[in-house]
Amino acid sequence: MTESSWGVKAILHESFAEIAKAAAHPHRLALMEHLAQGERNVDALATVTGLNLANASQHLQSMRRAGLLSARRDGKFTLYRLADDSVLDLLDAIGRIATSNAAAVKEVVSSYFNERDAMEPVTRRELRQRMKAGTVTVLDVRPAEEFALGHVPGAINVPVGDLKRRLADLPRSKEIVAYCRGPYCVFAFEAVAALRAAGYKARRLEDGLPHWRADGLPVAL
Amino acid sequence: MTESSWGVKAILHESFAEIAKAAAHPHRLALMEHLAQGERNVDALATVTGLNLANASQHLQSMRRAGLLSARRDGKFTLYRLADDSVLDLLDAIGRIATSNAAAVKEVVSSYFNERDAMEPVTRRELRQRMKAGTVTVLDVRPAEEFALGHVPGAINVPVGDLKRRLADLPRSKEIVAYCRGPYCVFAFEAVAALRAAGYKARRLEDGLPHWRADGLPVAL
DNA sequence: CCAACAATCAAGCGAACGATAGAATGATAG
DNA sequence: CTATCATTCTATCGTTCGCTTGATTGTTGG
């Protein structure tokens, strides 16, 4: 009985290691960040991450084998997506360890969080209430393709690169809440900084669309 | 502004990958499982995991560099421990993905969970209440050294290998709740099975001591 | 100061990984 | 049925990883 547990432990640790290994590459993390926004085909993912097609395909397959992704065929496209919301938890856990224990990350984060209180994010709960009350403008600063895969209902899509030239689209009367891909997507930080510089009252939403969706909150298409 | 974010993303993904990589090895996962029980020196960890000393030392150092572990010197010993409770979250997230998406793990888990309802674990909250009411015997089936590093107050320590010959130490009147190192430590499953075979009423505690401690519940020494 | 022990360091080896290019497969549209 | 496009497969090459061995550093106790 206890002899058998030797092998069991080994099997579990080996399986766990395969999952961690599948997440343990910068390119694969980038791919997952994009996949968290919604289903995408290989070519689109390769383009957006700047990877060679075959290379992207191999990374995606290795993550699929490990159980991080699932794939389905649609016509001549292979559409990949995150296997599960638990994959988001994994990414969150890694991020939390990084922000508290990795020097490089602490530095980057603090350079974006320099106005500590001011950058304090709006919670999903709070945003939901203020949306109902109509006291806030929601701004989605991701690229249009990602916006198209799902966004916070009523949000305005202005990719961060277009923000300066499209300030006129945004009402000055209400506070603006900006969001993007996730807790470590810098677009929302940059957007808030730019908006404030232009005299707007702006804050960012905690995390991004993937967490909003995983929380069971409504998503518009 | 948006040009700078290219590099920022790369830095973050690289740092995140280092953390995942540090967790992505069966031996390192085994080491962390033991460290979750409390501080240990290199030699003790090498022995308990069956690793060569230098090898264990190298694995521990790589995890320390990645921010998963911290170390302190005590006399001629180097005592390692988990850097943070967030490391437990990482291990949990990996485990959750494994149980839902990895074939090998699903098989192992289902073989231990074969009596689904019967194996349903006791929650920490429930155990705490029943401890106060005195309606339960708590059984710690980990090795004595780990018990010594901290255990649920009032728990009886009977390492799983000694269980059959020490059944007399356990009262038949109350239900027994067994726990060990964590959600994937098989000792508690085996103990519950053995106890039931001997006519006891027994269940296992959800997770193990590390989660009990991380939850802020009292730990005795 | 020296002997004993804990841990790390340094070098070397085989195995696994990651990227690339080119061939092969699968699916659709004419 | 063929041409085309999306993706995967195969082979290759350089790099990194993991383990072992033996030497080195650091700390304690006599």
Coordinates of C-alpha atoms (C1' of nucleotides) in Angstrom, one line a residue:
Chain A
M1 CA 0.0 0.0 0.0
T2 CA 2.6 2.5 1.0
E3 CA 5.0 1.0 -1.6
S4 CA 2.5 1.9 -4.3
S5 CA 2.4 5.5 -3.2
W6 CA 6.0 5.9 -4.3
G7 CA 5.1 5.5 -7.9
V8 CA 2.0 7.6 -7.5
K9 CA 3.9 10.6 -6.2
A10 CA 6.3 10.3 -9.1
I11 CA 3.5 10.2 -11.6
L12 CA 1.8 13.2 -10.1
H13 CA 5.0 15.2 -9.9
E14 CA 5.9 14.4 -13.5
S15 CA 2.5 15.4 -14.8
F16 CA 2.6 18.6 -12.8
A17 CA 6.0 19.4 -14.1
E18 CA 4.8 18.9 -17.7
I19 CA 2.1 21.5 -17.1
A20 CA 4.5 24.0 -15.5
K21 CA 7.0 23.3 -18.3
A22 CA 4.3 24.1 -20.9
A23 CA 3.9 27.5 -19.3
A24 CA 7.6 28.1 -18.9
H25 CA 8.5 30.0 -22.0
P26 CA 8.1 33.7 -22.8
H27 CA 6.6 33.0 -26.2
R28 CA 4.1 30.5 -24.8
L29 CA 3.1 33.1 -22.2
A30 CA 2.6 35.7 -24.9
L31 CA 0.4 33.2 -26.8
M32 CA -1.7 32.5 -23.8
E33 CA -2.2 36.2 -23.0
H34 CA -3.7 36.6 -26.5
L35 CA -5.7 33.4 -26.2
A36 CA -7.2 34.7 -23.0
Q37 CA -9.0 37.3 -25.1
G38 CA -10.7 34.6 -27.2
E39 CA -10.2 31.9 -29.8
R40 CA -7.6 32.6 -32.5
N41 CA -6.1 30.6 -35.4
V42 CA -2.4 29.8 -35.7
D43 CA -1.5 32.4 -38.3
A44 CA -3.2 35.2 -36.4
L45 CA -1.3 34.2 -33.2
A46 CA 2.0 33.9 -35.0
T47 CA 1.5 37.4 -36.5
V48 CA 0.5 39.1 -33.3
T49 CA 3.3 37.6 -31.3
G50 CA 5.9 38.0 -34.1
L51 CA 6.7 34.3 -34.3
N52 CA 7.5 32.2 -37.3
L53 CA 4.4 30.2 -38.2
A54 CA 5.9 26.7 -37.6
N55 CA 7.3 27.8 -34.4
A56 CA 4.0 29.2 -33.1
S57 CA 2.3 26.0 -34.2
Q58 CA 4.8 23.9 -32.2
H59 CA 4.4 26.0 -29.1
L60 CA 0.6 25.8 -29.4
Q61 CA 0.7 22.1 -29.8
S62 CA 3.0 21.6 -26.8
M63 CA 0.6 23.6 -24.7
R64 CA -2.3 21.6 -26.0
R65 CA -0.6 18.3 -25.2
A66 CA 0.0 19.5 -21.7
G67 CA -3.7 20.4 -21.2
L68 CA -3.3 24.2 -21.2
L69 CA -5.1 24.7 -24.5
S70 CA -7.7 23.1 -26.5
A71 CA -8.2 23.3 -30.2
R72 CA -11.0 22.8 -32.7
R73 CA -11.1 22.8 -36.4
D74 CA -13.2 25.4 -38.3
G75 CA -12.9 25.0 -42.0
K76 CA -9.2 25.2 -42.8
F77 CA -8.4 27.0 -39.6
T78 CA -7.3 25.5 -36.3
L79 CA -8.8 27.6 -33.6
Y80 CA -7.0 27.5 -30.2
R81 CA -8.2 28.6 -26.9
L82 CA -7.4 28.3 -23.2
A83 CA -8.5 24.9 -22.0
D84 CA -10.0 26.2 -18.9
D85 CA -10.4 29.2 -16.5
S86 CA -8.0 27.4 -14.2
V87 CA -5.3 28.4 -16.7
L88 CA -6.0 32.0 -15.9
D89 CA -5.4 31.1 -12.2
L90 CA -2.1 29.6 -13.1
L91 CA -1.0 32.8 -14.9
D92 CA -2.3 34.9 -12.0
A93 CA -0.3 32.8 -9.5
I94 CA 2.9 33.2 -11.5
G95 CA 2.2 37.0 -11.8
R96 CA 1.7 37.3 -8.0
I97 CA 5.0 35.5 -7.3
A98 CA 6.7 37.7 -9.8
T99 CA 5.5 41.0 -8.4
S100 CA 6.4 40.0 -4.9
N101 CA 9.6 38.1 -5.5
A102 CA 11.2 38.9 -8.8
A103 CA 13.4 42.0 -8.9
A104 CA 12.9 42.8 -12.6
V105 CA 9.2 42.6 -12.3
K106 CA 9.0 44.7 -9.2
E107 CA 10.9 47.4 -10.9
V108 CA 8.7 47.4 -14.0
V109 CA 5.5 47.4 -12.0
S110 CA 6.7 50.1 -9.7
S111 CA 7.5 52.3 -12.6
Y112 CA 3.9 52.0 -13.8
F113 CA 2.5 52.2 -10.3
N114 CA 4.4 55.3 -9.4
E115 CA 1.4 57.2 -8.3
R116 CA 0.3 54.5 -6.0
D117 CA -3.1 55.7 -4.8
A118 CA -4.0 57.3 -8.1
M119 CA -3.4 54.1 -10.0
E120 CA -5.4 52.0 -7.6
P121 CA -7.7 50.0 -9.9
V122 CA -11.4 50.0 -10.0
T123 CA -12.8 46.6 -8.9
R124 CA -15.1 44.7 -11.2
R125 CA -17.9 45.0 -8.6
E126 CA -17.5 48.7 -8.4
L127 CA -17.4 49.2 -12.2
R128 CA -20.6 47.0 -12.6
Q129 CA -22.5 49.2 -10.1
R130 CA -21.3 52.5 -11.7
M131 CA -22.2 51.1 -15.2
K132 CA -25.7 50.6 -14.0
A133 CA -25.8 54.0 -12.5
G134 CA -24.4 55.5 -15.7
T135 CA -21.7 57.4 -14.0
V136 CA -18.7 56.1 -15.9
T137 CA -17.4 55.7 -19.5
V138 CA -15.7 52.3 -20.1
L139 CA -12.8 52.3 -22.5
D140 CA -11.4 49.2 -24.1
V141 CA -7.8 50.0 -25.3
R142 CA -7.1 46.6 -27.0
P143 CA -6.8 46.2 -30.7
A144 CA -10.0 46.0 -32.6
E145 CA -9.7 42.3 -33.3
E146 CA -9.7 41.5 -29.6
F147 CA -12.5 43.9 -28.9
A148 CA -14.5 42.0 -31.5
L149 CA -14.0 38.7 -29.7
G150 CA -15.9 40.1 -26.7
H151 CA -15.8 43.2 -24.5
V152 CA -17.5 44.9 -21.5
P153 CA -21.0 45.9 -22.6
G154 CA -21.1 49.5 -23.6
A155 CA -17.4 49.9 -23.8
I156 CA -15.8 52.2 -26.4
N157 CA -12.9 50.6 -28.3
V158 CA -10.0 52.9 -28.8
P159 CA -6.7 51.0 -29.2
V160 CA -4.1 52.7 -27.1
G161 CA -2.1 53.8 -30.1
D162 CA -5.1 55.8 -31.5
L163 CA -5.9 57.4 -28.1
K164 CA -4.3 60.8 -28.5
R165 CA -6.0 61.4 -31.9
R166 CA -9.4 60.2 -30.8
L167 CA -9.7 62.0 -27.5
A168 CA -12.7 63.9 -28.9
D169 CA -14.7 60.6 -28.9
L170 CA -14.6 60.5 -25.1
P171 CA -16.9 62.6 -23.0
R172 CA -15.2 64.8 -20.4
S173 CA -18.1 64.7 -18.1
K174 CA -17.8 61.2 -16.6
E175 CA -14.9 59.4 -15.2
I176 CA -13.2 57.0 -17.6
V177 CA -12.3 53.4 -16.7
A178 CA -9.8 51.8 -19.0
Y179 CA -9.0 48.1 -19.3
C180 CA -7.0 45.8 -21.6
R181 CA -5.8 42.2 -21.6
G182 CA -5.0 41.5 -18.0
P183 CA -3.3 42.7 -14.9
Y184 CA 0.1 43.0 -16.6
C185 CA -1.1 44.5 -19.9
V186 CA 0.5 47.9 -19.9
F187 CA -2.0 49.5 -22.3
A188 CA -4.4 50.4 -19.6
F189 CA -1.7 52.1 -17.6
E190 CA -0.6 54.1 -20.6
A191 CA -4.1 55.0 -21.4
V192 CA -4.8 56.3 -17.9
A193 CA -1.6 58.3 -17.9
A194 CA -2.4 59.8 -21.3
L195 CA -6.0 60.6 -20.3
R196 CA -5.0 62.3 -17.1
A197 CA -2.4 64.3 -19.0
A198 CA -5.2 65.5 -21.2
G199 CA -7.3 66.6 -18.2
Y200 CA -9.6 63.6 -17.9
K201 CA -10.5 61.8 -14.7
A202 CA -9.4 58.2 -15.4
R203 CA -8.7 55.0 -13.6
R204 CA -8.0 51.5 -14.8
L205 CA -10.0 48.3 -14.2
E206 CA -8.5 45.6 -12.1
D207 CA -7.2 42.8 -14.3
G208 CA -8.7 42.8 -17.8
L209 CA -11.4 41.3 -20.0
P210 CA -10.5 37.6 -19.3
H211 CA -11.0 38.0 -15.6
W212 CA -14.3 39.9 -16.2
R213 CA -15.5 37.0 -18.3
A214 CA -14.2 34.3 -15.9
D215 CA -16.1 36.1 -13.1
G216 CA -19.3 35.4 -15.0
L217 CA -20.0 39.1 -15.8
P218 CA -21.7 39.9 -19.1
V219 CA -19.7 40.1 -22.3
A220 CA -20.9 41.8 -25.5
L221 CA -19.9 40.8 -28.9
Chain B
M1 CA 5.1 55.4 -25.1
T2 CA 3.7 52.4 -27.0
E3 CA 7.1 51.6 -28.3
S4 CA 8.4 51.2 -24.8
S5 CA 5.7 48.7 -24.0
W6 CA 7.2 46.2 -26.4
G7 CA 10.2 45.8 -24.2
V8 CA 8.1 45.8 -21.1
K9 CA 6.0 42.9 -22.2
A10 CA 9.1 40.9 -23.1
I11 CA 10.6 41.6 -19.7
L12 CA 7.5 40.5 -17.9
H13 CA 7.0 37.3 -20.0
E14 CA 10.7 36.4 -19.5
S15 CA 10.4 36.9 -15.8
F16 CA 7.2 34.9 -15.6
A17 CA 8.8 32.1 -17.7
E18 CA 11.6 31.9 -15.2
I19 CA 9.2 31.4 -12.4
A20 CA 7.3 28.7 -14.2
K21 CA 10.5 27.1 -15.3
A22 CA 11.7 26.9 -11.7
A23 CA 8.6 24.9 -10.9
A24 CA 8.8 22.8 -13.9
H25 CA 10.7 19.8 -12.7
P26 CA 9.4 16.7 -10.8
H27 CA 12.2 16.9 -8.3
R28 CA 11.7 20.6 -7.6
L29 CA 8.0 19.9 -7.1
A30 CA 8.8 17.2 -4.6
L31 CA 11.2 19.6 -2.8
M32 CA 8.5 22.2 -2.6
E33 CA 6.0 19.7 -1.3
H34 CA 8.3 19.0 1.6
L35 CA 9.2 22.6 2.1
A36 CA 5.5 23.5 2.4
Q37 CA 5.6 21.6 5.7
G38 CA 8.2 23.9 7.1
E39 CA 11.9 24.9 6.9
R40 CA 14.4 22.2 6.2
N41 CA 18.1 22.0 5.5
V42 CA 19.6 20.8 2.3
D43 CA 20.7 17.4 3.5
A44 CA 17.4 16.5 5.0
L45 CA 15.6 17.5 1.8
A46 CA 18.0 15.5 -0.3
T47 CA 17.5 12.4 1.9
V48 CA 13.7 12.6 2.0
T49 CA 13.5 13.1 -1.8
G50 CA 16.2 10.6 -2.6
L51 CA 18.3 13.1 -4.4
N52 CA 22.1 13.4 -4.5
L53 CA 23.2 16.3 -2.2
A54 CA 24.7 18.4 -4.8
N55 CA 21.8 17.9 -7.1
A56 CA 19.3 18.9 -4.4
S57 CA 21.4 21.9 -3.6
Q58 CA 21.4 23.0 -7.2
H59 CA 17.6 22.6 -7.5
L60 CA 17.0 24.5 -4.3
Q61 CA 19.3 27.4 -5.5
S62 CA 17.6 27.6 -8.8
M63 CA 14.2 27.9 -7.1
R64 CA 15.7 30.5 -4.7
R65 CA 17.0 32.6 -7.6
A66 CA 13.6 32.4 -9.3
G67 CA 11.9 33.7 -6.1
L68 CA 10.0 30.5 -5.2
L69 CA 12.1 29.9 -2.1
S70 CA 14.0 31.9 0.5
A71 CA 16.9 30.7 2.6
R72 CA 18.6 31.6 5.8
R73 CA 21.7 30.4 7.5
D74 CA 21.5 28.7 10.9
G75 CA 24.9 27.7 12.1
K76 CA 26.3 25.4 9.5
F77 CA 22.9 24.6 8.0
T78 CA 21.1 26.4 5.2
L79 CA 17.4 26.4 5.9
Y80 CA 15.2 26.7 2.9
R81 CA 11.5 27.5 2.9
L82 CA 8.8 28.6 0.5
A83 CA 9.2 32.3 -0.2
D84 CA 5.5 33.0 0.1
D85 CA 2.0 31.6 0.4
S86 CA 1.6 32.6 -3.2
V87 CA 3.8 29.6 -4.1
L88 CA 1.1 27.4 -2.7
D89 CA -1.3 29.1 -5.0
L90 CA 0.9 28.3 -7.9
L91 CA 1.1 24.6 -6.9
D92 CA -2.7 24.5 -6.5
A93 CA -3.3 26.0 -9.9
I94 CA -1.0 23.4 -11.5
G95 CA -2.8 20.7 -9.6
R96 CA -6.2 21.9 -10.7
I97 CA -5.2 22.0 -14.3
A98 CA -3.7 18.6 -14.0
T99 CA -6.8 17.0 -12.4
S100 CA -9.1 18.4 -15.1
N101 CA -6.9 18.2 -18.2
A102 CA -4.1 15.6 -17.7
A103 CA -5.0 12.1 -18.5
A104 CA -2.4 10.4 -16.3
V105 CA -3.5 12.5 -13.3
K106 CA -7.2 12.0 -13.8
E107 CA -6.6 8.3 -13.8
V108 CA -4.6 8.3 -10.6
V109 CA -7.0 10.6 -8.8
S110 CA -10.0 8.6 -9.8
S111 CA -8.4 5.4 -8.6
Y112 CA -8.1 7.1 -5.2
F113 CA -11.4 8.8 -5.4
N114 CA -13.3 5.6 -6.4
E115 CA -15.8 5.9 -3.6
R116 CA -16.7 9.5 -4.6
D117 CA -19.1 10.5 -1.9
A118 CA -17.3 8.6 0.8
M119 CA -14.0 10.2 0.0
E120 CA -15.5 13.7 0.0
P121 CA -13.1 15.7 2.2
V122 CA -14.0 17.6 5.4
T123 CA -13.5 21.3 4.9
R124 CA -11.2 23.2 7.2
R125 CA -14.2 25.2 8.5
E126 CA -16.1 22.1 9.4
L127 CA -13.1 20.5 11.1
R128 CA -12.5 23.6 13.1
Q129 CA -16.1 23.6 14.4
R130 CA -16.1 19.9 15.2
M131 CA -12.7 20.2 17.0
K132 CA -14.3 22.8 19.3
A133 CA -17.3 20.6 19.8
G134 CA -14.9 17.7 20.5
T135 CA -16.7 15.3 18.1
V136 CA -13.7 14.3 16.1
T137 CA -10.2 12.8 16.4
V138 CA -7.6 14.5 14.2
L139 CA -5.0 12.3 12.7
D140 CA -1.7 13.5 11.2
V141 CA -0.3 10.7 9.0
R142 CA 2.9 12.5 8.0
P143 CA 6.4 11.5 9.2
A144 CA 7.3 12.6 12.7
E145 CA 9.8 15.2 11.6
E146 CA 7.1 17.0 9.6
F147 CA 4.6 16.8 12.5
A148 CA 7.3 18.4 14.7
L149 CA 7.5 21.4 12.4
G150 CA 3.8 22.2 13.0
H151 CA 0.5 20.4 13.1
V152 CA -3.2 20.9 13.8
P153 CA -3.6 21.4 17.5
G154 CA -4.6 18.2 19.3
A155 CA -3.8 16.0 16.3
I156 CA -2.3 12.6 16.9
N157 CA 0.7 11.7 14.8
V158 CA 0.7 8.3 13.3
P159 CA 2.8 8.0 10.2
V160 CA 0.9 6.1 7.6
G161 CA 3.3 3.2 7.7
D162 CA 2.7 2.7 11.4
L163 CA -1.0 2.9 11.2
K164 CA -2.0 -0.8 11.2
R165 CA 0.1 -1.6 14.2
R166 CA -1.0 1.5 16.2
L167 CA -4.7 1.3 15.6
A168 CA -5.1 0.8 19.4
D169 CA -4.0 4.4 19.9
L170 CA -7.1 5.6 18.2
P171 CA -10.5 5.9 19.9
R172 CA -13.3 4.1 18.1
S173 CA -16.0 6.4 19.5
K174 CA -15.4 9.5 17.4
E175 CA -15.0 10.0 13.7
I176 CA -11.4 10.3 12.5
V177 CA -10.2 13.1 10.2
A178 CA -6.9 12.3 8.6
Y179 CA -4.6 14.8 6.8
C180 CA -1.1 14.9 5.4
R181 CA 0.9 17.2 3.1
G182 CA -1.5 18.5 0.7
P183 CA -4.3 17.8 -1.8
Y184 CA -2.2 15.3 -3.7
C185 CA -0.5 13.6 -0.8
V186 CA -1.7 10.0 -0.9
F187 CA -1.1 9.2 2.7
A188 CA -4.4 10.6 3.9
F189 CA -6.3 8.5 1.2
E190 CA -4.5 5.4 2.3
A191 CA -5.1 6.1 5.9
V192 CA -8.8 6.6 5.4
A193 CA -9.0 3.4 3.4
A194 CA -7.1 1.5 6.1
L195 CA -9.2 2.9 8.9
R196 CA -12.4 2.1 7.2
A197 CA -11.2 -1.4 6.6
A198 CA -10.6 -1.7 10.3
G199 CA -14.1 -0.6 11.1
Y200 CA -13.5 3.1 11.9
K201 CA -15.5 6.0 10.6
A202 CA -12.9 8.1 8.8
R203 CA -12.6 11.0 6.3
R204 CA -9.8 13.1 5.1
L205 CA -9.3 16.8 5.5
E206 CA -9.3 18.9 2.4
D207 CA -5.7 19.8 1.3
G208 CA -3.2 19.4 4.1
L209 CA -1.3 21.3 6.8
P210 CA 0.2 23.9 4.5
H211 CA -3.3 25.2 3.5
W212 CA -4.5 25.0 7.0
R213 CA -1.6 27.2 8.0
A214 CA -2.0 29.6 5.0
D215 CA -5.6 30.0 6.0
G216 CA -4.5 31.5 9.3
L217 CA -5.8 28.6 11.4
P218 CA -3.8 27.8 14.5
V219 CA -0.8 25.5 14.3
A220 CA 0.8 23.7 17.3
L221 CA 4.5 22.9 17.6
Chain C
dC1 C1' 44.6 25.8 14.6
dC2 C1' 42.7 21.6 13.0
dA3 C1' 39.2 18.0 12.1
dA4 C1' 34.4 17.2 10.7
dC5 C1' 30.6 18.4 8.5
dA6 C1' 27.2 21.3 5.5
dA7 C1' 26.7 23.3 1.4
dT8 C1' 28.2 25.3 -2.8
dC9 C1' 31.1 25.6 -6.9
dA10 C1' 33.2 23.9 -11.3
dA11 C1' 33.6 20.9 -15.1
dG12 C1' 31.9 17.5 -18.2
dC13 C1' 28.6 14.6 -20.3
dG14 C1' 24.2 13.0 -22.5
dA15 C1' 19.4 14.4 -23.1
dA16 C1' 15.9 17.6 -24.0
dC17 C1' 14.6 22.0 -25.9
dG18 C1' 13.8 25.8 -29.4
dA19 C1' 14.2 27.7 -33.9
dT20 C1' 14.4 27.2 -38.8
dA21 C1' 13.6 25.5 -43.4
dG22 C1' 11.4 22.5 -46.5
dA23 C1' 8.3 18.7 -47.3
dA24 C1' 3.8 16.7 -46.4
dT25 C1' -1.1 16.7 -45.0
dG26 C1' -5.9 18.6 -44.8
dA27 C1' -9.5 21.4 -46.3
dT28 C1' -11.7 24.6 -49.3
dA29 C1' -12.9 27.1 -53.6
dG30 C1' -13.1 27.2 -58.2
Chain D
dC1 C1' -9.6 17.4 -59.8
dT2 C1' -6.6 20.9 -59.1
dA3 C1' -4.8 25.0 -57.1
dT4 C1' -4.4 27.3 -52.9
dC5 C1' -4.0 28.2 -48.3
dA6 C1' -3.6 26.8 -43.2
dT7 C1' -1.3 23.9 -40.5
dT8 C1' 1.6 20.2 -39.1
dC9 C1' 5.5 17.1 -39.7
dT10 C1' 10.5 16.0 -40.3
dA11 C1' 15.2 16.8 -40.0
dT12 C1' 18.8 19.5 -38.4
dC13 C1' 21.7 22.4 -35.4
dG14 C1' 23.0 25.1 -31.7
dT15 C1' 21.8 25.9 -26.8
dT16 C1' 20.3 24.9 -22.4
dC17 C1' 19.3 21.6 -18.7
dG18 C1' 20.1 18.0 -15.3
dC19 C1' 23.0 14.9 -13.1
dT20 C1' 27.5 13.2 -11.4
dT21 C1' 32.0 13.7 -9.6
dG22 C1' 35.5 16.0 -7.2
dA23 C1' 37.3 20.2 -5.3
dT24 C1' 36.3 24.4 -2.5
dT25 C1' 34.2 27.4 0.9
dG26 C1' 32.2 28.2 5.3
dT27 C1' 31.0 27.0 10.1
dT28 C1' 31.4 24.6 14.3
dG29 C1' 33.6 22.0 18.1
dG30 C1' 37.6 20.2 20.1

